[in-house]
């Protein structure tokens, strides 16, 4: 004998046959196949932004070593008379110890800004790390190196104080090298920079060498 259908009472009417609610089922195999694709799409969308960010120094906004090297290599291919410049701030540790790390960060950003302004549209500036910077310019159209030395020895303002800024600068023209490559130019500029730093310490002069 068939069982009587279960009834439920509507709030405002007679009883109606009860119909069990259907449960939605999820195809777990289809979901497992789709999720990796969704994750990769999100990752691939963020990847270019992360790579771009990694090639910029977060403090100064300059190119990092990797970003600068790629651009500098292209520039020296187009301009055989390019000039490679290395900059190392003098007395940076003393500045940090005396006025605090925020003052040191300000000195770095000021130096980066002045180096970028010196390069203008004729060159590319970068930060190698710490208090060391690098640049490459088209020597034929670029500014005078003496101007950079003067700019990097002008005081800067921090917390309403005028603080000293100093730097050693070394450079190398590609035309002066037997092998005109970026690594060779960087090595020669590095040697010139430390030679200038040593001479300046002995003579009390502004350390610019080329």
CSV table of N, CA and C in Angstrom, one decimal, residues 52-184:
chain,number,residue,atom,x,y,z
A,52,UNK,N,59.4,44.3,-12.5
A,52,UNK,CA,59.7,45.7,-12.7
A,52,UNK,C,60.1,46.3,-11.4
A,53,UNK,N,59.3,45.9,-10.3
A,53,UNK,CA,59.6,46.5,-9.0
A,53,UNK,C,61.0,46.1,-8.5
A,54,UNK,N,61.4,44.9,-8.8
A,54,UNK,CA,62.7,44.4,-8.4
A,54,UNK,C,63.9,45.1,-9.1
A,55,UNK,N,63.6,45.7,-10.2
A,55,UNK,CA,64.7,46.5,-10.9
A,55,UNK,C,64.7,47.9,-10.5
A,56,UNK,N,64.0,48.3,-9.5
A,56,UNK,CA,64.0,49.7,-9.0
A,56,UNK,C,64.3,49.6,-7.5
A,57,UNK,N,65.2,50.5,-7.1
A,57,UNK,CA,65.5,50.6,-5.7
A,57,UNK,C,64.3,51.3,-4.9
A,58,UNK,N,63.8,50.6,-3.9
A,58,UNK,CA,62.6,51.2,-3.2
A,58,UNK,C,62.8,52.5,-2.5
A,59,UNK,N,64.1,52.8,-2.1
A,59,UNK,CA,64.4,54.0,-1.4
A,59,UNK,C,64.6,55.2,-2.3
A,60,UNK,N,65.4,55.0,-3.3
A,60,UNK,CA,65.8,56.2,-4.2
A,60,UNK,C,65.0,56.2,-5.5
A,61,UNK,N,64.4,55.1,-5.9
A,61,UNK,CA,63.7,55.0,-7.2
A,61,UNK,C,64.7,54.8,-8.4
A,62,UNK,N,66.0,54.7,-8.1
A,62,UNK,CA,66.9,54.4,-9.2
A,62,UNK,C,66.9,52.9,-9.6
A,63,UNK,N,67.4,52.7,-10.8
A,63,UNK,CA,67.6,51.3,-11.2
A,63,UNK,C,68.5,50.5,-10.2
A,64,UNK,N,68.2,49.3,-10.0
A,64,UNK,CA,69.1,48.4,-9.2
A,64,UNK,C,70.2,48.0,-10.1
A,65,UNK,N,71.1,47.2,-9.6
A,65,UNK,CA,72.3,46.7,-10.4
A,65,UNK,C,71.8,46.0,-11.6
A,66,UNK,N,70.8,45.1,-11.5
A,66,UNK,CA,70.4,44.3,-12.6
A,66,UNK,C,69.7,45.2,-13.7
A,67,UNK,N,68.8,46.1,-13.2
A,67,UNK,CA,68.1,47.0,-14.2
A,67,UNK,C,69.1,47.9,-14.8
A,68,UNK,N,70.0,48.5,-14.1
A,68,UNK,CA,70.9,49.4,-14.7
A,68,UNK,C,71.9,48.8,-15.7
A,69,UNK,N,72.4,47.6,-15.3
A,69,UNK,CA,73.3,46.9,-16.2
A,69,UNK,C,72.7,46.6,-17.5
A,70,UNK,N,71.4,46.1,-17.6
A,70,UNK,CA,70.7,45.9,-18.8
A,70,UNK,C,70.7,47.1,-19.7
A,71,UNK,N,70.3,48.2,-19.1
A,71,UNK,CA,70.2,49.5,-19.9
A,71,UNK,C,71.5,50.0,-20.3
A,72,UNK,N,72.5,50.0,-19.4
A,72,UNK,CA,73.8,50.5,-19.7
A,72,UNK,C,74.5,49.7,-20.8
A,73,UNK,N,74.2,48.4,-20.8
A,73,UNK,CA,74.8,47.6,-21.9
A,73,UNK,C,74.2,48.0,-23.3
A,74,UNK,N,73.0,48.3,-23.3
A,74,UNK,CA,72.4,48.8,-24.6
A,74,UNK,C,72.9,50.2,-25.0
A,75,UNK,N,73.1,51.0,-24.0
A,75,UNK,CA,73.6,52.4,-24.3
A,75,UNK,C,75.0,52.4,-24.8
A,76,UNK,N,75.9,51.6,-24.3
A,76,UNK,CA,77.3,51.6,-24.8
A,76,UNK,C,77.4,50.9,-26.1
A,77,UNK,N,76.4,50.1,-26.5
A,77,UNK,CA,76.4,49.5,-27.8
A,77,UNK,C,76.1,50.6,-28.9
A,78,UNK,N,75.3,51.6,-28.5
A,78,UNK,CA,74.9,52.7,-29.4
A,78,UNK,C,75.9,53.8,-29.4
A,79,UNK,N,76.6,54.0,-28.2
A,79,UNK,CA,77.5,55.1,-28.1
A,79,UNK,C,78.9,54.5,-27.6
A,80,UNK,N,79.8,54.4,-28.6
A,80,UNK,CA,81.1,53.9,-28.3
A,80,UNK,C,82.0,54.8,-27.4
A,81,UNK,N,81.6,56.1,-27.3
A,81,UNK,CA,82.3,57.0,-26.5
A,81,UNK,C,81.7,57.3,-25.1
A,82,UNK,N,80.9,56.3,-24.6
A,82,UNK,CA,80.1,56.5,-23.4
A,82,UNK,C,81.1,56.6,-22.2
A,83,UNK,N,80.6,57.3,-21.2
A,83,UNK,CA,81.4,57.5,-19.9
A,83,UNK,C,80.7,56.7,-18.8
A,84,UNK,N,81.4,55.9,-18.1
A,84,UNK,CA,80.9,55.1,-16.9
A,84,UNK,C,81.4,55.8,-15.7
A,85,UNK,N,80.5,56.1,-14.7
A,85,UNK,CA,80.8,56.8,-13.5
A,85,UNK,C,80.4,56.0,-12.3
A,86,UNK,N,81.3,56.0,-11.3
A,86,UNK,CA,81.0,55.4,-10.0
A,86,UNK,C,81.1,56.4,-8.9
A,87,UNK,N,80.1,56.4,-8.0
A,87,UNK,CA,80.0,57.4,-6.9
A,87,UNK,C,79.9,56.6,-5.6
A,88,UNK,N,80.7,57.1,-4.6
A,88,UNK,CA,80.7,56.5,-3.3
A,88,UNK,C,80.6,57.6,-2.3
A,89,UNK,N,79.6,57.7,-1.4
A,89,UNK,CA,79.4,58.7,-0.5
A,89,UNK,C,80.5,58.7,0.6
A,90,UNK,N,81.1,59.8,0.9
A,90,UNK,CA,82.1,59.9,2.0
A,90,UNK,C,81.5,60.2,3.3
A,91,UNK,N,82.0,59.6,4.3
A,91,UNK,CA,81.5,59.9,5.7
A,91,UNK,C,80.1,59.5,5.9
A,92,UNK,N,79.6,58.5,5.2
A,92,UNK,CA,78.2,58.1,5.3
A,92,UNK,C,77.9,57.5,6.7
A,93,UNK,N,78.8,56.6,7.1
A,93,UNK,CA,78.6,56.0,8.4
A,93,UNK,C,78.6,57.0,9.6
A,94,UNK,N,79.5,58.0,9.5
A,94,UNK,CA,79.5,59.0,10.5
A,94,UNK,C,78.2,59.8,10.5
A,95,UNK,N,77.7,60.1,9.3
A,95,UNK,CA,76.4,60.8,9.2
A,95,UNK,C,75.3,60.0,9.8
A,96,UNK,N,75.2,58.7,9.6
A,96,UNK,CA,74.2,57.8,10.2
A,96,UNK,C,74.4,57.8,11.7
A,97,UNK,N,75.6,57.6,12.2
A,97,UNK,CA,75.8,57.5,13.6
A,97,UNK,C,75.5,58.8,14.3
A,98,UNK,N,75.7,59.9,13.7
A,98,UNK,CA,75.5,61.2,14.3
A,98,UNK,C,74.1,61.7,14.3
A,99,UNK,N,73.4,61.5,13.2
A,99,UNK,CA,72.1,62.1,13.0
A,99,UNK,C,71.0,61.0,12.9
A,100,UNK,N,71.4,59.8,12.8
A,100,UNK,CA,70.4,58.7,12.7
A,100,UNK,C,70.2,58.2,11.2
A,101,UNK,N,69.6,57.0,11.1
A,101,UNK,CA,69.4,56.4,9.8
A,101,UNK,C,68.4,57.2,8.9
A,102,UNK,N,67.4,57.9,9.5
A,102,UNK,CA,66.6,58.7,8.6
A,102,UNK,C,67.4,59.8,7.9
A,103,UNK,N,68.3,60.3,8.6
A,103,UNK,CA,69.2,61.4,7.9
A,103,UNK,C,70.0,60.7,6.8
A,104,UNK,N,70.5,59.5,7.1
A,104,UNK,CA,71.3,58.8,6.1
A,104,UNK,C,70.4,58.4,4.9
A,105,UNK,N,69.2,58.0,5.1
A,105,UNK,CA,68.3,57.8,4.0
A,105,UNK,C,68.0,59.0,3.1
A,106,UNK,N,67.9,60.2,3.8
A,106,UNK,CA,67.7,61.4,3.1
A,106,UNK,C,69.0,61.7,2.3
A,107,UNK,N,70.2,61.5,2.8
A,107,UNK,CA,71.4,61.7,2.1
A,107,UNK,C,71.4,60.9,0.8
A,108,UNK,N,71.0,59.6,0.9
A,108,UNK,CA,71.0,58.7,-0.2
A,108,UNK,C,70.0,59.2,-1.3
A,109,UNK,N,68.8,59.6,-0.9
A,109,UNK,CA,67.8,60.1,-1.9
A,109,UNK,C,68.3,61.4,-2.5
A,110,UNK,N,68.9,62.3,-1.7
A,110,UNK,CA,69.4,63.5,-2.3
A,110,UNK,C,70.5,63.2,-3.3
A,111,UNK,N,71.5,62.4,-3.0
A,111,UNK,CA,72.5,62.0,-3.9
A,111,UNK,C,72.0,61.4,-5.2
A,112,UNK,N,71.0,60.5,-5.0
A,112,UNK,CA,70.3,59.9,-6.2
A,112,UNK,C,69.7,60.9,-7.1
A,113,UNK,N,69.0,61.8,-6.4
A,113,UNK,CA,68.3,62.9,-7.2
A,113,UNK,C,69.3,63.7,-8.0
A,114,UNK,N,70.4,64.1,-7.4
A,114,UNK,CA,71.4,64.9,-8.0
A,114,UNK,C,72.1,64.2,-9.1
A,115,UNK,N,72.3,62.9,-8.9
A,115,UNK,CA,73.0,62.1,-10.0
A,115,UNK,C,72.0,62.0,-11.2
A,116,UNK,N,70.8,61.7,-10.9
A,116,UNK,CA,69.8,61.6,-12.0
A,116,UNK,C,69.7,62.9,-12.8
A,117,UNK,N,69.6,64.0,-12.0
A,117,UNK,CA,69.6,65.3,-12.7
A,117,UNK,C,70.8,65.6,-13.6
A,118,UNK,N,71.9,65.2,-13.1
A,118,UNK,CA,73.2,65.3,-13.8
A,118,UNK,C,73.2,64.5,-15.1
A,119,UNK,N,72.7,63.3,-15.0
A,119,UNK,CA,72.6,62.4,-16.2
A,119,UNK,C,71.6,63.0,-17.3
A,120,UNK,N,70.5,63.6,-16.8
A,120,UNK,CA,69.5,64.1,-17.7
A,120,UNK,C,69.0,63.0,-18.6
A,121,UNK,N,68.7,63.4,-19.9
A,121,UNK,CA,68.3,62.5,-20.9
A,121,UNK,C,69.4,61.8,-21.6
A,122,UNK,N,70.6,62.1,-21.2
A,122,UNK,CA,71.8,61.6,-21.9
A,122,UNK,C,72.4,60.3,-21.2
A,123,UNK,N,71.8,60.0,-20.1
A,123,UNK,CA,72.4,58.8,-19.4
A,123,UNK,C,71.4,58.1,-18.5
A,124,UNK,N,72.0,57.1,-17.7
A,124,UNK,CA,71.2,56.3,-16.8
A,124,UNK,C,71.9,56.2,-15.5
A,125,UNK,N,71.2,56.4,-14.4
A,125,UNK,CA,71.7,56.3,-13.1
A,125,UNK,C,71.2,55.1,-12.4
A,126,UNK,N,72.0,54.5,-11.4
A,126,UNK,CA,71.6,53.4,-10.7
A,126,UNK,C,72.2,53.4,-9.3
A,127,UNK,N,71.6,52.5,-8.5
A,127,UNK,CA,72.2,52.3,-7.1
A,127,UNK,C,72.7,50.9,-7.0
A,128,UNK,N,74.0,50.7,-6.8
A,128,UNK,CA,74.5,49.4,-6.7
A,128,UNK,C,74.3,48.7,-5.3
A,129,UNK,N,74.1,49.6,-4.3
A,129,UNK,CA,73.8,49.1,-3.0
A,129,UNK,C,74.5,49.9,-2.0
A,130,UNK,N,74.0,50.0,-0.7
A,130,UNK,CA,74.6,50.8,0.3
A,130,UNK,C,74.7,52.3,-0.2
A,131,UNK,N,75.9,52.9,-0.1
A,131,UNK,CA,76.0,54.3,-0.5
A,131,UNK,C,76.8,54.4,-1.8
A,132,UNK,N,76.7,53.4,-2.6
A,132,UNK,CA,77.4,53.4,-3.9
A,132,UNK,C,76.4,53.5,-5.1
A,133,UNK,N,76.7,54.4,-6.0
A,133,UNK,CA,75.9,54.7,-7.1
A,133,UNK,C,76.7,54.5,-8.4
A,134,UNK,N,76.0,54.4,-9.5
A,134,UNK,CA,76.6,54.2,-10.8
A,134,UNK,C,75.8,55.0,-11.9
A,135,UNK,N,76.5,55.4,-12.9
A,135,UNK,CA,75.9,56.1,-14.0
A,135,UNK,C,76.6,55.8,-15.3
A,136,UNK,N,75.9,55.9,-16.4
A,136,UNK,CA,76.6,55.9,-17.7
A,136,UNK,C,75.9,56.9,-18.6
A,137,UNK,N,76.7,57.7,-19.3
A,137,UNK,CA,76.2,58.8,-20.1
A,137,UNK,C,76.8,58.7,-21.5
A,138,UNK,N,76.1,59.3,-22.5
A,138,UNK,CA,76.7,59.6,-23.8
A,138,UNK,C,77.7,60.7,-23.6
A,139,UNK,N,78.9,60.5,-23.7
A,139,UNK,CA,80.0,61.5,-23.4
A,139,UNK,C,79.9,62.7,-24.4
A,140,UNK,N,79.5,62.4,-25.6
A,140,UNK,CA,79.4,63.5,-26.6
A,140,UNK,C,78.4,64.5,-26.3
A,141,UNK,N,77.3,64.1,-25.7
A,141,UNK,CA,76.2,65.0,-25.3
A,141,UNK,C,76.0,65.3,-23.9
A,142,UNK,N,76.8,64.5,-23.1
A,142,UNK,CA,76.6,64.6,-21.6
A,142,UNK,C,77.2,65.8,-21.0
A,143,UNK,N,76.9,66.0,-19.7
A,143,UNK,CA,77.4,67.1,-18.9
A,143,UNK,C,78.8,66.9,-18.5
A,144,UNK,N,79.4,67.9,-17.9
A,144,UNK,CA,80.8,67.9,-17.4
A,144,UNK,C,80.9,67.1,-16.1
A,145,UNK,N,81.9,66.3,-15.9
A,145,UNK,CA,82.0,65.5,-14.7
A,145,UNK,C,82.3,66.4,-13.5
A,146,UNK,N,82.9,67.6,-13.7
A,146,UNK,CA,83.2,68.5,-12.6
A,146,UNK,C,81.9,69.0,-12.0
A,147,UNK,N,80.9,69.2,-12.8
A,147,UNK,CA,79.6,69.6,-12.3
A,147,UNK,C,79.0,68.6,-11.3
A,148,UNK,N,79.2,67.3,-11.6
A,148,UNK,CA,78.7,66.3,-10.7
A,148,UNK,C,79.4,66.3,-9.4
A,149,UNK,N,80.7,66.5,-9.4
A,149,UNK,CA,81.5,66.6,-8.2
A,149,UNK,C,81.0,67.7,-7.3
A,150,UNK,N,80.7,68.8,-7.9
A,150,UNK,CA,80.2,70.0,-7.2
A,150,UNK,C,78.8,69.7,-6.6
A,151,UNK,N,78.0,69.1,-7.4
A,151,UNK,CA,76.6,68.8,-6.9
A,151,UNK,C,76.6,67.9,-5.7
A,152,UNK,N,77.5,66.9,-5.7
A,152,UNK,CA,77.6,65.9,-4.7
A,152,UNK,C,78.3,66.4,-3.4
A,153,UNK,N,78.7,67.7,-3.5
A,153,UNK,CA,79.4,68.3,-2.3
A,153,UNK,C,78.6,69.5,-1.7
A,154,UNK,N,77.4,69.6,-2.2
A,154,UNK,CA,76.5,70.7,-1.6
A,154,UNK,C,75.7,70.1,-0.4
A,155,UNK,N,75.6,70.8,0.7
A,155,UNK,CA,74.9,70.3,1.8
A,155,UNK,C,73.4,70.1,1.5
A,156,UNK,N,72.7,69.4,2.3
A,156,UNK,CA,71.3,69.1,2.1
A,156,UNK,C,70.6,69.4,3.4
A,157,UNK,N,69.3,69.7,3.3
A,157,UNK,CA,68.5,70.0,4.5
A,157,UNK,C,67.8,68.7,5.0
A,158,UNK,N,67.9,68.6,6.4
A,158,UNK,CA,67.2,67.5,7.0
A,158,UNK,C,66.8,68.0,8.4
A,159,UNK,N,65.5,67.9,8.7
A,159,UNK,CA,64.9,68.3,10.0
A,159,UNK,C,65.4,69.8,10.3
A,160,UNK,N,65.3,70.6,9.3
A,160,UNK,CA,65.6,72.1,9.4
A,160,UNK,C,67.1,72.3,9.7
A,161,UNK,N,67.9,71.3,9.4
A,161,UNK,CA,69.4,71.4,9.6
A,161,UNK,C,70.0,71.3,8.2
A,162,UNK,N,71.2,72.0,8.1
A,162,UNK,CA,72.0,71.8,6.9
A,162,UNK,C,73.1,70.8,7.2
A,163,UNK,N,73.0,69.6,6.5
A,163,UNK,CA,74.0,68.6,6.8
A,163,UNK,C,74.9,68.4,5.6
A,164,UNK,N,76.2,68.1,5.9
A,164,UNK,CA,77.1,68.0,4.8
A,164,UNK,C,76.9,66.7,4.0
A,165,UNK,N,77.2,66.9,2.7
A,165,UNK,CA,77.2,65.7,1.7
A,165,UNK,C,78.5,65.7,1.0
A,166,UNK,N,79.2,64.6,0.9
A,166,UNK,CA,80.4,64.5,0.2
A,166,UNK,C,80.5,63.1,-0.5
A,167,UNK,N,81.2,63.1,-1.6
A,167,UNK,CA,81.3,61.8,-2.4
A,167,UNK,C,82.6,61.7,-3.2
A,168,UNK,N,83.1,60.5,-3.4
A,168,UNK,CA,84.2,60.3,-4.3
A,168,UNK,C,83.6,59.8,-5.6
A,169,UNK,N,84.2,60.3,-6.7
A,169,UNK,CA,83.7,60.0,-8.0
A,169,UNK,C,84.8,59.5,-8.9
A,170,UNK,N,84.6,58.4,-9.5
A,170,UNK,CA,85.6,57.9,-10.5
A,170,UNK,C,84.9,57.6,-11.8
A,171,UNK,N,85.6,57.7,-12.9
A,171,UNK,CA,85.0,57.5,-14.2
A,171,UNK,C,86.0,56.8,-15.1
A,172,UNK,N,85.4,56.3,-16.2
A,172,UNK,CA,86.2,55.7,-17.3
A,172,UNK,C,85.5,55.9,-18.6
A,173,UNK,N,86.2,56.4,-19.6
A,173,UNK,CA,85.7,56.5,-20.9
A,173,UNK,C,85.9,55.2,-21.7
A,174,UNK,N,85.0,54.7,-22.4
A,174,UNK,CA,85.1,53.4,-23.1
A,174,UNK,C,86.3,53.5,-24.1
A,175,UNK,N,86.4,54.7,-24.7
A,175,UNK,CA,87.5,54.9,-25.7
A,175,UNK,C,88.9,54.8,-25.2
A,176,UNK,N,89.0,54.8,-23.8
A,176,UNK,CA,90.3,54.7,-23.2
A,176,UNK,C,90.7,53.2,-22.9
A,177,UNK,N,89.8,52.3,-23.2
A,177,UNK,CA,90.0,50.9,-22.9
A,177,UNK,C,90.4,50.1,-24.1
A,178,UNK,N,91.3,49.1,-23.9
A,178,UNK,CA,91.6,48.2,-25.1
A,178,UNK,C,90.4,47.3,-25.4
A,179,UNK,N,89.7,46.9,-24.3
A,179,UNK,CA,88.5,46.1,-24.5
A,179,UNK,C,87.3,46.9,-24.0
A,180,UNK,N,86.5,47.3,-24.9
A,180,UNK,CA,85.4,48.2,-24.6
A,180,UNK,C,84.1,47.5,-24.2
A,181,UNK,N,84.2,47.0,-22.9
A,181,UNK,CA,83.0,46.3,-22.3
A,181,UNK,C,82.6,47.0,-21.1
A,182,UNK,N,81.4,46.8,-20.6
A,182,UNK,CA,80.9,47.4,-19.4
A,182,UNK,C,81.7,46.9,-18.2
A,183,UNK,N,81.9,45.6,-18.0
A,183,UNK,CA,82.7,45.2,-16.8
A,183,UNK,C,84.1,45.8,-16.8
A,184,UNK,N,84.8,46.0,-17.9
A,184,UNK,CA,86.1,46.6,-17.9
A,184,UNK,C,86.0,48.1,-17.5
